């Protein structure tokens, strides 16, 4: 059912969990491998376990403090890219070195207790455990290791770091195949729907996981669904999101954002439709005012929901700039029937990203930032 098989290295992904737990500290030890989801919803779908290199096998350091485990299942998966060079070395050794480099960076530079992500996938398609205990806990399928890959999503979402920079190129076939297999396995262990795969930018003001990989997410949802024997329709595969806007962008979406920034009091400048330094400054002003985690002038999934406020037809506040944004987008995308009260789903439709709604679930209180 769980499909764990002997790989050419002769190790079961499931079996690795025990070794991992016995070597590492933690408030609770993942010292049991439970083959079925004994509590909670039944695991109706099965996907074979990919070969996942556990922490001891890639030479992980011990976490600087105990890894926290929550007695709950994650409900989605977040896809990241490492924003590192698109290296040609696709060997297992390169995967191990990548995992060590990320862990060192997260512990030494960021000051985190361990790697932030739950899993890592190299350009060669090597899948590695990220934060300690993540693999054993995944195999159990009942609990979740608290990660540090996206504030607000560290408990409710599994974070996968994909090696490379996918702003202008697609990932390697090896990486893609491993990403699909890993997502399918995670979905089957936790009972996560294949449509619940997202990009970091859906929640934060970041370009991660790169424009190309981000645009491949509907395909990933469909392929993960197929792996699980579940058909994912085109409508289901497209999720409602927000357009990532940053320096150099232009067009009606930028004009609308500029109207909204003026509506919010972040600027007094007349909209130009060009995202220039002044627009980036206005975004930063807005981000500071809204206590955004990343004050970087990039308009993404963290700031959009606050910027695209609920607005009613009419002059409104600030001379009606918010409704001007509505008009700009409605005209551009030829949206005929705009309701008198525009809320987030309508904004997303006007911005051209309207798909299936995203459940606004975030981490429980007590989750660490990052
Ligand atoms: Zn990311």
XYZ file of N, CA and C in Angstrom, residues 1-4 33-50 52 73-77 137-143 158 160 179-197 224-230:
189
model
N 0.838 -1.204 0.000
C 0.000 0.000 0.000
C 0.875 1.256 0.000
N 1.808 1.309 0.933
C 2.675 2.473 0.933
C 3.723 2.345 -0.169
N 3.859 1.157 -0.709
C 4.689 0.985 -1.890
C 6.175 1.089 -1.636
N 6.591 1.070 -0.384
C 8.027 1.146 -0.129
C 8.720 -0.050 -0.773
N 7.242 3.371 12.918
C 6.766 3.562 11.560
C 5.370 2.974 11.462
N 4.401 3.843 11.289
C 3.013 3.400 11.225
C 2.623 3.266 9.765
N 2.143 2.115 9.399
C 1.903 1.856 7.983
C 0.577 2.418 7.469
N -0.322 2.686 8.352
C -1.596 3.244 7.908
C -1.926 4.465 8.749
N -2.756 5.316 8.201
C -3.214 6.471 8.967
C -4.260 5.994 9.952
N -3.818 5.516 11.090
C -4.735 4.884 12.041
C -5.714 5.896 12.626
N -5.287 7.149 12.721
C -6.172 8.174 13.258
C -6.394 9.212 12.173
N -7.567 9.786 12.163
C -7.849 10.790 11.158
C -8.369 10.143 9.889
N -8.455 10.942 8.805
C -9.053 10.433 7.574
C -8.241 9.272 7.007
N -8.909 8.306 6.402
C -8.189 7.180 5.834
C -7.352 7.613 4.629
N -6.262 6.941 4.439
C -5.411 7.239 3.290
C -5.940 6.403 2.140
N -6.702 7.059 1.294
C -7.400 6.315 0.261
C -6.526 6.086 -0.959
N -5.460 6.861 -1.049
C -4.647 6.734 -2.239
C -3.241 6.320 -1.837
N -2.606 5.625 -2.703
C -1.245 5.228 -2.394
C -0.296 5.710 -3.460
N 0.872 6.107 -3.057
C 1.923 6.449 -4.004
C 3.189 5.817 -3.478
N 3.998 5.277 -4.367
C 5.224 4.641 -3.887
C 6.158 5.648 -3.233
N 6.841 5.202 -2.207
C 7.799 6.071 -1.537
C 9.020 6.239 -2.429
N 9.388 7.470 -2.732
C 10.639 7.658 -3.468
C 11.804 7.369 -2.532
N 14.494 8.464 -0.388
C 14.807 9.735 0.259
C 16.020 9.535 1.160
N -1.588 17.053 11.127
C -1.086 16.844 9.775
C -0.985 18.176 9.030
N -0.011 18.299 8.150
C -0.010 19.471 7.258
C -1.120 19.319 6.223
N -1.539 20.437 5.652
C -2.651 20.395 4.691
C -2.232 20.795 3.279
N -0.986 21.206 3.122
C -0.532 21.583 1.778
C 0.979 21.431 1.663
N 1.450 21.601 0.446
C 2.889 21.548 0.177
C 3.298 22.866 -0.473
N 8.672 11.232 10.438
C 7.341 11.757 10.759
C 6.431 11.682 9.525
N 7.011 11.928 8.354
C 6.226 11.783 7.121
C 5.763 10.338 6.960
N 6.659 9.403 7.169
C 6.295 8.001 6.996
C 5.174 7.589 7.946
N 5.167 8.183 9.138
C 4.064 7.919 10.069
C 2.750 8.451 9.510
N 2.821 9.652 8.936
C 1.633 10.234 8.310
C 0.624 10.843 9.258
N 1.028 11.121 10.489
C 0.053 11.665 11.439
C 0.461 13.014 12.006
N 1.756 13.299 12.005
C 2.227 14.508 12.671
C 3.078 15.338 11.709
N 4.221 21.462 4.231
C 5.526 20.836 4.015
C 6.280 21.714 3.017
N 9.379 22.153 0.352
C 10.356 21.435 -0.471
C 11.246 22.452 -1.180
N 10.280 15.599 -7.909
C 9.342 16.502 -7.238
C 7.932 15.915 -7.287
N 7.563 15.417 -8.462
C 6.232 14.811 -8.611
C 6.080 13.609 -7.677
N 7.095 12.739 -7.671
C 7.029 11.527 -6.842
C 6.986 11.881 -5.359
N 7.785 12.890 -4.977
C 7.826 13.287 -3.563
C 6.491 13.894 -3.140
N 5.953 14.767 -3.974
C 4.651 15.379 -3.649
C 3.570 14.302 -3.561
N 3.597 13.355 -4.488
C 2.574 12.303 -4.479
C 2.679 11.481 -3.206
N 3.905 11.176 -2.818
C 4.079 10.382 -1.594
C 3.604 11.167 -0.367
N 3.961 12.435 -0.284
C 3.526 13.271 0.843
C 1.995 13.355 0.875
N 1.410 13.587 -0.307
C -0.061 13.660 -0.380
C -0.684 12.365 0.120
N -0.112 11.231 -0.283
C -0.732 9.966 0.102
C -0.545 9.689 1.589
N 0.598 10.069 2.158
C 0.806 9.813 3.588
C -0.121 10.666 4.456
N -0.334 11.918 4.032
C -1.103 12.843 4.874
C -2.547 13.040 4.422
N -2.911 12.434 3.308
C -4.258 12.667 2.803
C -4.436 14.077 2.264
N -3.352 14.658 1.721
C -3.425 16.003 1.129
C -3.906 15.874 -0.316
N -4.826 16.739 -0.725
C -5.311 16.706 -2.107
C -4.207 17.171 -3.048
N -4.108 16.578 -4.241
C -3.055 16.987 -5.186
C -3.194 18.429 -5.660
N -4.344 19.023 -5.414
C -4.522 20.427 -5.794
C -3.902 21.369 -4.755
N -3.523 20.831 -3.606
C -3.012 21.685 -2.518
C -1.484 21.843 -2.570
N -0.981 22.117 -3.755
C 0.447 22.385 -3.949
C 0.584 23.847 -4.352
N 0.622 14.948 -10.190
C 0.558 14.307 -8.871
C -0.797 13.605 -8.734
N -1.845 14.261 -9.207
C -3.162 13.626 -9.189
C -3.150 12.318 -9.974
N -2.553 12.355 -11.161
C -2.492 11.145 -11.991
C -1.716 10.038 -11.284
N -0.629 10.408 -10.607
C 0.166 9.422 -9.864
C -0.687 8.767 -8.780
N -1.580 9.554 -8.216
C -2.436 9.047 -7.144
C -3.722 8.416 -7.682
N -3.840 8.396 -9.004
C -5.037 7.813 -9.599
C -6.254 8.697 -9.495
N -6.010 9.990 -9.368
C -7.126 10.922 -9.247
C -7.027 11.959 -10.355
